[in-house]
mmCIF file of C-alpha atoms in Angstrom:
data_model
loop_
_atom_site.group_PDB
_atom_site.id
_atom_site.type_symbol
_atom_site.label_atom_id
_atom_site.label_comp_id
_atom_site.label_asym_id
_atom_site.label_seq_id
_atom_site.Cartn_x
_atom_site.Cartn_y
_atom_site.Cartn_z
ATOM 1 C CA MET A 10 60.452 74.433 145.813
ATOM 2 C CA GLY A 11 56.776 75.074 145.161
ATOM 3 C CA ALA A 12 57.018 78.790 146.003
ATOM 4 C CA ASP A 13 56.280 81.722 143.718
ATOM 5 C CA VAL A 14 59.477 83.506 144.714
ATOM 6 C CA GLU A 15 62.632 81.461 144.394
ATOM 7 C CA PRO A 16 64.893 81.605 147.464
ATOM 8 C CA GLU A 17 68.140 83.479 146.925
ATOM 9 C CA TRP A 18 70.221 80.414 147.738
ATOM 10 C CA VAL A 19 68.591 78.479 144.905
ATOM 11 C CA ALA A 20 69.241 81.271 142.399
ATOM 12 C CA LEU A 21 72.868 81.643 143.507
ATOM 13 C CA ASN A 22 73.587 77.932 143.402
ATOM 14 C CA ARG A 23 71.860 77.417 140.070
ATOM 15 C CA ALA A 24 73.803 80.268 138.437
ATOM 16 C CA HIS A 25 76.997 78.742 139.831
ATOM 17 C CA TRP A 26 76.239 75.305 138.416
ATOM 18 C CA ASP A 27 74.964 76.663 135.109
ATOM 19 C CA GLU A 28 78.345 78.312 134.626
ATOM 20 C CA LYS A 29 80.191 75.139 135.578
ATOM 21 C CA VAL A 30 78.650 73.050 132.800
ATOM 22 C CA PRO A 31 80.842 74.183 129.875
ATOM 23 C CA VAL A 32 83.888 74.234 132.145
ATOM 24 C CA HIS A 33 83.281 70.624 133.135
ATOM 25 C CA LEU A 34 82.473 69.449 129.630
ATOM 26 C CA GLY A 35 85.815 70.825 128.462
ATOM 27 C CA SER A 36 87.888 69.585 131.380
ATOM 28 C CA GLU A 37 90.170 66.568 131.714
ATOM 29 C CA PHE A 38 88.505 65.841 135.068
ATOM 30 C CA TYR A 39 85.391 64.595 133.276
ATOM 31 C CA ASP A 40 86.988 62.287 130.729
ATOM 32 C CA LEU A 41 84.146 61.201 128.457
ATOM 33 C CA ALA A 42 86.318 59.151 126.091
ATOM 34 C CA PRO A 43 85.576 55.786 127.794
ATOM 35 C CA LEU A 44 81.859 56.591 127.805
ATOM 36 C CA ARG A 45 81.997 57.383 124.104
ATOM 37 C CA ARG A 46 83.726 54.037 123.487
ATOM 38 C CA GLY A 47 80.924 52.257 125.314
ATOM 39 C CA GLU A 48 83.234 51.529 128.250
ATOM 40 C CA GLY A 49 82.010 54.079 130.777
ATOM 41 C CA ARG A 50 83.253 53.591 134.333
ATOM 42 C CA LEU A 51 82.292 55.022 137.693
ATOM 43 C CA TYR A 52 84.771 55.799 140.447
ATOM 44 C CA SER A 53 86.435 52.863 142.176
ATOM 45 C CA ILE A 54 84.279 53.192 145.306
ATOM 46 C CA GLU A 55 81.039 52.879 143.325
ATOM 47 C CA GLU A 56 82.356 50.072 141.157
ATOM 48 C CA ALA A 57 83.239 48.069 144.278
ATOM 49 C CA GLU A 58 79.908 48.657 146.022
ATOM 50 C CA LEU A 59 77.253 48.756 143.325
ATOM 51 C CA PRO A 60 77.156 44.959 142.873
ATOM 52 C CA ARG A 61 75.453 44.962 146.291
ATOM 53 C CA ILE A 62 72.816 47.361 144.948
ATOM 54 C CA ALA A 63 72.210 45.468 141.692
ATOM 55 C CA PRO A 64 73.524 41.928 142.271
ATOM 56 C CA ASP A 65 71.921 40.631 139.079
ATOM 57 C CA GLY A 66 73.182 43.481 136.930
ATOM 58 C CA TRP A 67 71.530 46.652 135.649
ATOM 59 C CA ALA A 68 69.602 45.296 132.678
ATOM 60 C CA GLY A 69 65.924 46.159 133.027
ATOM 61 C CA LEU A 70 66.243 48.184 136.228
ATOM 62 C CA ARG A 71 64.606 51.606 136.477
ATOM 63 C CA VAL A 72 67.088 54.037 138.019
ATOM 64 C CA LEU A 73 66.484 57.583 139.249
ATOM 65 C CA HIS A 74 69.667 59.663 139.353
ATOM 66 C CA LEU A 75 69.173 62.678 141.614
ATOM 67 C CA GLN A 76 71.330 65.777 141.021
ATOM 68 C CA CYS A 77 72.749 64.140 137.911
ATOM 69 C CA HIS A 78 74.713 67.162 136.561
ATOM 70 C CA PHE A 79 75.265 66.564 132.824
ATOM 71 C CA GLY A 80 74.422 62.884 133.103
ATOM 72 C CA ALA A 81 77.756 61.116 132.713
ATOM 73 C CA ASP A 82 77.051 58.582 135.460
ATOM 74 C CA SER A 83 73.446 58.233 134.318
ATOM 75 C CA LEU A 84 74.705 57.219 130.910
ATOM 76 C CA VAL A 85 77.202 54.731 132.346
ATOM 77 C CA LEU A 86 74.309 52.912 134.014
ATOM 78 C CA ALA A 87 72.245 53.157 130.827
ATOM 79 C CA GLN A 88 75.105 51.555 128.885
ATOM 80 C CA ARG A 89 74.841 48.661 131.329
ATOM 81 C CA GLY A 90 71.192 48.159 130.485
ATOM 82 C CA ALA A 91 69.323 50.307 132.988
ATOM 83 C CA GLU A 92 66.460 52.644 132.146
ATOM 84 C CA VAL A 93 67.605 55.912 133.745
ATOM 85 C CA VAL A 94 65.871 59.164 134.614
ATOM 86 C CA GLY A 95 68.221 61.972 135.626
ATOM 87 C CA ILE A 96 67.098 65.090 137.499
ATOM 88 C CA ASP A 97 69.088 68.285 137.923
ATOM 89 C CA PHE A 98 68.163 71.922 138.539
ATOM 90 C CA SER A 99 70.549 73.262 135.868
ATOM 91 C CA MET A 100 68.991 73.523 132.408
ATOM 92 C CA PRO A 101 72.409 73.793 130.683
ATOM 93 C CA ALA A 102 73.376 70.540 132.413
ATOM 94 C CA ILE A 103 70.163 68.835 131.331
ATOM 95 C CA ARG A 104 70.601 70.025 127.736
ATOM 96 C CA ALA A 105 74.160 68.655 127.739
ATOM 97 C CA ALA A 106 72.924 65.323 129.166
ATOM 98 C CA ARG A 107 70.281 65.020 126.454
ATOM 99 C CA GLU A 108 72.793 65.839 123.717
ATOM 100 C CA LEU A 109 75.249 63.293 125.070
ATOM 101 C CA ALA A 110 72.522 60.647 125.287
ATOM 102 C CA THR A 111 71.639 61.269 121.631
ATOM 103 C CA GLU A 112 75.298 61.100 120.619
ATOM 104 C CA LEU A 113 75.683 57.755 122.392
ATOM 105 C CA GLY A 114 72.434 56.306 121.049
ATOM 106 C CA LEU A 115 70.932 56.066 124.533
ATOM 107 C CA ASP A 116 67.813 58.189 124.015
ATOM 108 C CA GLU A 117 65.494 55.228 124.476
ATOM 109 C CA ARG A 118 67.015 54.293 127.835
ATOM 110 C CA THR A 119 67.340 57.770 129.318
ATOM 111 C CA ARG A 120 65.249 60.769 130.203
ATOM 112 C CA PHE A 121 66.602 63.991 131.693
ATOM 113 C CA VAL A 122 64.331 66.332 133.643
ATOM 114 C CA CYS A 123 65.177 69.868 134.737
ATOM 115 C CA ALA A 124 63.793 70.257 138.249
ATOM 116 C CA ASP A 125 64.835 71.414 141.677
ATOM 117 C CA LEU A 126 65.180 68.325 143.833
ATOM 118 C CA TYR A 127 62.483 69.494 146.242
ATOM 119 C CA ASP A 128 60.078 69.788 143.281
ATOM 120 C CA ALA A 129 60.944 66.333 141.942
ATOM 121 C CA ARG A 130 57.683 64.651 143.021
ATOM 122 C CA HIS A 131 55.701 67.273 141.093
ATOM 123 C CA ARG A 132 57.868 67.273 137.985
ATOM 124 C CA LEU A 133 58.142 63.481 137.895
ATOM 125 C CA PRO A 134 54.921 62.067 139.403
ATOM 126 C CA ASP A 135 56.043 58.439 139.530
ATOM 127 C CA PRO A 136 55.654 57.188 143.127
ATOM 128 C CA GLU A 137 57.261 53.815 143.807
ATOM 129 C CA GLY A 138 58.411 53.886 140.204
ATOM 130 C CA PHE A 139 62.099 53.021 140.571
ATOM 131 C CA ASP A 140 64.207 50.035 141.511
ATOM 132 C CA VAL A 141 67.219 52.190 142.416
ATOM 133 C CA VAL A 142 67.805 55.779 143.454
ATOM 134 C CA TYR A 143 71.399 56.806 142.800
ATOM 135 C CA THR A 144 73.054 60.014 144.004
ATOM 136 C CA THR A 145 76.766 60.628 144.459
ATOM 137 C CA TRP A 146 79.531 63.148 145.156
ATOM 138 C CA GLY A 147 78.610 66.711 145.969
ATOM 139 C CA THR A 148 74.854 66.401 146.393
ATOM 140 C CA ILE A 149 73.274 66.935 149.816
ATOM 141 C CA GLY A 150 75.672 69.741 150.706
ATOM 142 C CA TRP A 151 73.620 71.879 148.328
ATOM 143 C CA LEU A 152 70.378 71.044 150.162
ATOM 144 C CA PRO A 153 69.176 72.574 153.444
ATOM 145 C CA ASP A 154 66.837 69.750 154.482
ATOM 146 C CA THR A 155 68.015 66.129 154.436
ATOM 147 C CA ALA A 156 64.813 64.879 156.102
ATOM 148 C CA GLU A 157 62.812 66.010 153.065
ATOM 149 C CA TRP A 158 65.514 64.631 150.764
ATOM 150 C CA ALA A 159 65.145 61.251 152.449
ATOM 151 C CA ARG A 160 61.351 61.346 152.099
ATOM 152 C CA ILE A 161 61.725 62.089 148.377
ATOM 153 C CA VAL A 162 64.097 59.147 147.967
ATOM 154 C CA ALA A 163 61.634 56.846 149.731
ATOM 155 C CA TRP A 164 58.664 58.161 147.716
ATOM 156 C CA PHE A 165 60.312 57.247 144.423
ATOM 157 C CA LEU A 166 61.527 53.789 145.471
ATOM 158 C CA LYS A 167 59.490 50.647 145.054
ATOM 159 C CA PRO A 168 59.134 48.578 148.237
ATOM 160 C CA GLY A 169 62.371 46.625 148.290
ATOM 161 C CA GLY A 170 64.039 49.197 146.027
ATOM 162 C CA ARG A 171 67.584 50.316 146.817
ATOM 163 C CA LEU A 172 69.319 53.620 147.445
ATOM 164 C CA TYR A 173 72.993 54.145 146.684
ATOM 165 C CA PHE A 174 74.498 57.326 148.122
ATOM 166 C CA ALA A 175 78.146 58.416 148.224
ATOM 167 C CA ASP A 176 79.569 61.796 149.144
ATOM 168 C CA GLY A 177 82.305 63.610 150.965
ATOM 169 C CA HIS A 178 82.414 62.752 154.651
ATOM 170 C CA PRO A 179 80.959 65.521 156.838
ATOM 171 C CA THR A 180 84.008 65.305 159.113
ATOM 172 C CA ALA A 181 86.219 66.356 156.205
ATOM 173 C CA PHE A 182 83.986 69.348 155.472
ATOM 174 C CA VAL A 183 84.872 70.814 158.878
ATOM 175 C CA PHE A 184 88.358 71.564 157.541
ATOM 176 C CA ASP A 185 89.349 74.068 154.855
ATOM 177 C CA ASP A 186 92.647 75.099 153.299
ATOM 178 C CA ALA A 187 91.513 78.723 153.557
ATOM 179 C CA ALA A 188 91.642 78.475 157.371
ATOM 180 C CA GLY A 189 95.378 77.753 157.284
ATOM 181 C CA SER A 190 97.254 74.565 158.063
ATOM 182 C CA VAL A 191 99.421 72.826 160.622
ATOM 183 C CA PRO A 192 102.275 70.475 159.682
ATOM 184 C CA ILE A 193 101.645 66.806 160.420
ATOM 185 C CA ASP A 194 104.451 64.437 159.410
ATOM 186 C CA GLY A 195 105.787 67.238 157.257
ATOM 187 C CA ALA A 196 102.537 67.757 155.299
ATOM 188 C CA PRO A 197 100.243 70.804 155.718
ATOM 189 C CA PHE A 198 97.024 69.516 157.319
ATOM 190 C CA PRO A 199 94.144 72.023 156.912
ATOM 191 C CA LEU A 200 92.702 73.678 160.011
ATOM 192 C CA PRO A 201 89.056 73.533 161.133
ATOM 193 C CA ALA A 202 86.880 76.233 159.605
ATOM 194 C CA TYR A 203 83.295 75.174 160.334
ATOM 195 C CA GLY A 204 81.431 73.489 163.169
ATOM 196 C CA TYR A 205 80.398 69.898 162.504
ATOM 197 C CA PHE A 206 76.903 70.603 163.847
ATOM 198 C CA HIS A 207 76.496 74.018 162.204
ATOM 199 C CA GLU A 208 72.917 74.193 160.936
ATOM 200 C CA GLU A 209 72.707 77.469 159.015
ATOM 201 C CA GLY A 210 73.710 77.715 155.379
ATOM 202 C CA LEU A 211 77.302 78.711 154.746
ATOM 203 C CA SER A 212 77.645 81.693 152.425
ATOM 204 C CA LEU A 213 80.775 81.064 150.369
ATOM 205 C CA ASP A 214 82.556 82.941 147.599
ATOM 206 C CA GLU A 215 85.111 80.828 145.770
ATOM 207 C CA GLY A 216 85.912 81.642 142.158
ATOM 208 C CA GLY A 217 87.803 78.463 141.328
ATOM 209 C CA ASP A 218 86.538 75.071 140.231
ATOM 210 C CA TYR A 219 87.502 71.557 141.284
ATOM 211 C CA ALA A 220 87.468 70.260 137.702
ATOM 212 C CA ASP A 221 89.639 73.016 136.219
ATOM 213 C CA PRO A 222 92.100 74.785 138.551
ATOM 214 C CA ASP A 223 92.600 77.530 135.942
ATOM 215 C CA ALA A 224 88.913 78.404 135.660
ATOM 216 C CA THR A 225 87.563 81.597 137.211
ATOM 217 C CA LEU A 226 83.817 81.591 137.776
ATOM 218 C CA ALA A 227 81.870 84.844 137.636
ATOM 219 C CA ASN A 228 79.002 83.275 139.605
ATOM 220 C CA SER A 229 81.204 82.364 142.524
ATOM 221 C CA ARG A 230 78.791 82.939 145.413
ATOM 222 C CA THR A 231 77.081 79.837 146.777
ATOM 223 C CA VAL A 232 75.192 78.676 149.850
ATOM 224 C CA GLU A 233 76.018 75.224 151.187
ATOM 225 C CA TRP A 234 75.126 73.111 154.225
ATOM 226 C CA LEU A 235 76.873 70.729 156.581
ATOM 227 C CA HIS A 236 74.943 67.568 157.466
ATOM 228 C CA PRO A 237 76.201 65.365 160.315
ATOM 229 C CA LEU A 238 76.386 61.739 159.254
ATOM 230 C CA GLY A 239 74.198 60.470 162.104
ATOM 231 C CA ARG A 240 71.414 62.880 161.200
ATOM 232 C CA THR A 241 71.475 61.918 157.527
ATOM 233 C CA VAL A 242 71.344 58.200 158.322
ATOM 234 C CA THR A 243 68.528 58.740 160.827
ATOM 235 C CA ASP A 244 66.583 60.777 158.267
ATOM 236 C CA LEU A 245 66.733 57.841 155.856
ATOM 237 C CA ILE A 246 65.610 55.379 158.532
ATOM 238 C CA GLU A 247 62.704 57.618 159.557
ATOM 239 C CA ALA A 248 61.686 57.952 155.901
ATOM 240 C CA GLY A 249 61.243 54.180 155.685
ATOM 241 C CA LEU A 250 64.625 52.860 154.560
ATOM 242 C CA ALA A 251 66.716 50.147 156.188
ATOM 243 C CA ILE A 252 70.479 50.750 156.078
ATOM 244 C CA ASP A 253 72.298 47.837 154.450
ATOM 245 C CA PHE A 254 75.826 49.191 154.730
ATOM 246 C CA LEU A 255 77.621 52.358 155.742
ATOM 247 C CA HIS A 256 81.236 52.750 154.702
ATOM 248 C CA GLU A 257 83.800 55.457 155.390
ATOM 249 C CA HIS A 258 86.621 56.059 152.941
ATOM 250 C CA ASP A 259 90.043 57.683 152.952
ATOM 251 C CA ALA A 260 89.555 59.012 149.431
ATOM 252 C CA VAL A 261 87.256 61.156 147.273
ATOM 253 C CA PRO A 262 87.139 61.821 143.510
ATOM 254 C CA TRP A 263 88.298 65.449 143.736
ATOM 255 C CA ARG A 264 91.209 67.250 145.379
ATOM 256 C CA ILE A 265 89.383 68.097 148.580
ATOM 257 C CA PHE A 266 92.542 69.587 150.186
ATOM 258 C CA SER A 267 95.654 70.943 148.516
ATOM 259 C CA VAL A 268 97.835 68.374 150.321
ATOM 260 C CA CYS A 269 95.923 65.444 148.795
ATOM 261 C CA GLU A 270 97.615 63.206 146.264
ATOM 262 C CA ARG A 271 95.993 61.357 143.385
ATOM 263 C CA ASP A 272 96.339 57.576 143.311
ATOM 264 C CA GLU A 273 96.365 55.176 140.368
ATOM 265 C CA SER A 274 92.571 54.846 140.424
ATOM 266 C CA GLY A 275 92.080 58.619 140.095
ATOM 267 C CA MET A 276 90.971 59.117 143.716
ATOM 268 C CA TRP A 277 92.503 61.752 146.012
ATOM 269 C CA ARG A 278 93.997 60.841 149.398
ATOM 270 C CA MET A 279 95.940 62.508 152.197
ATOM 271 C CA PRO A 280 99.650 61.639 152.145
ATOM 272 C CA GLY A 281 100.817 59.147 154.740
ATOM 273 C CA GLU A 282 98.450 57.741 157.338
ATOM 274 C CA SER A 283 94.784 58.667 156.959
ATOM 275 C CA MET A 284 93.919 61.040 159.819
ATOM 276 C CA ILE A 285 90.230 61.596 159.030
ATOM 277 C CA PRO A 286 87.640 60.037 156.712
ATOM 278 C CA LEU A 287 87.309 61.907 153.420
ATOM 279 C CA GLY A 288 84.368 60.054 151.909
ATOM 280 C CA MET A 289 81.345 57.978 152.890
ATOM 281 C CA SER A 290 78.881 55.738 151.123
ATOM 282 C CA LEU A 291 75.799 53.782 152.024
ATOM 283 C CA GLY A 292 73.271 51.392 150.612
ATOM 284 C CA ALA A 293 69.714 51.228 151.881
ATOM 285 C CA THR A 294 66.505 49.356 151.077
ATOM 286 C CA ARG A 295 63.005 50.778 151.205
ATOM 287 C CA ARG A 296 61.028 48.789 153.736
ATOM 288 C CA ALA A 297 57.784 47.221 152.572
ATOM 289 C CA ASP A 298 55.817 48.396 155.637
#
């Protein structure tokens, strides 16, 4: 952040994610067995779309993974031949990523840096140093300023370099089980809880965890933001990226609403006909001008 006094929202969110690390490492949600066998896989959405980001494969590409958590996806890409730098603001997560990289024999292809995303250019002074910036699932909702996020992405990418971004769809984030539900085709559809264009941070206090329904977090207070899709896309364009594709999905990797059902690929969907988009993804290229 570059400031002497850390904003409260950063401290709250970091404490929350620090506490999540051991919960996630011990959960079935993050199944590391395929990774340990050398057969690491990403979610079905990424696996279908990433050939457009790296059509010739990952060998030799330099990849920057923003908000990498404990590095599972970073290490999947490293197993495929990429040289990967992962950044996350949680030191316990970074320690876990480094330990996992050592266990898997991927130290030479990976580097994990503990840094707040907005400090990334100072902690990793490597402008135009990466072929791909990768960031997925539960990322920009923890950031107040997507225009600065987009500028950081562009700063790290080589001209012609590619961004891959996937996350929950901002339309889905308007709804919340805690607001109640209304039956649609016999299933409880969650009610709206937040305005789509709400700009202030949302102060939340939820003690549970998506990866382990039985977990109770002591550091349950967080501050999160809603980012309309049009604004996020425009921020990337104004930062110097050209949008190659923008997809909306009826599934996400976690149980976003209690009514959702898990399919054979491990993704979570609403029962019956899809009423709203749950996920989104995009690919973009940094313009040479």
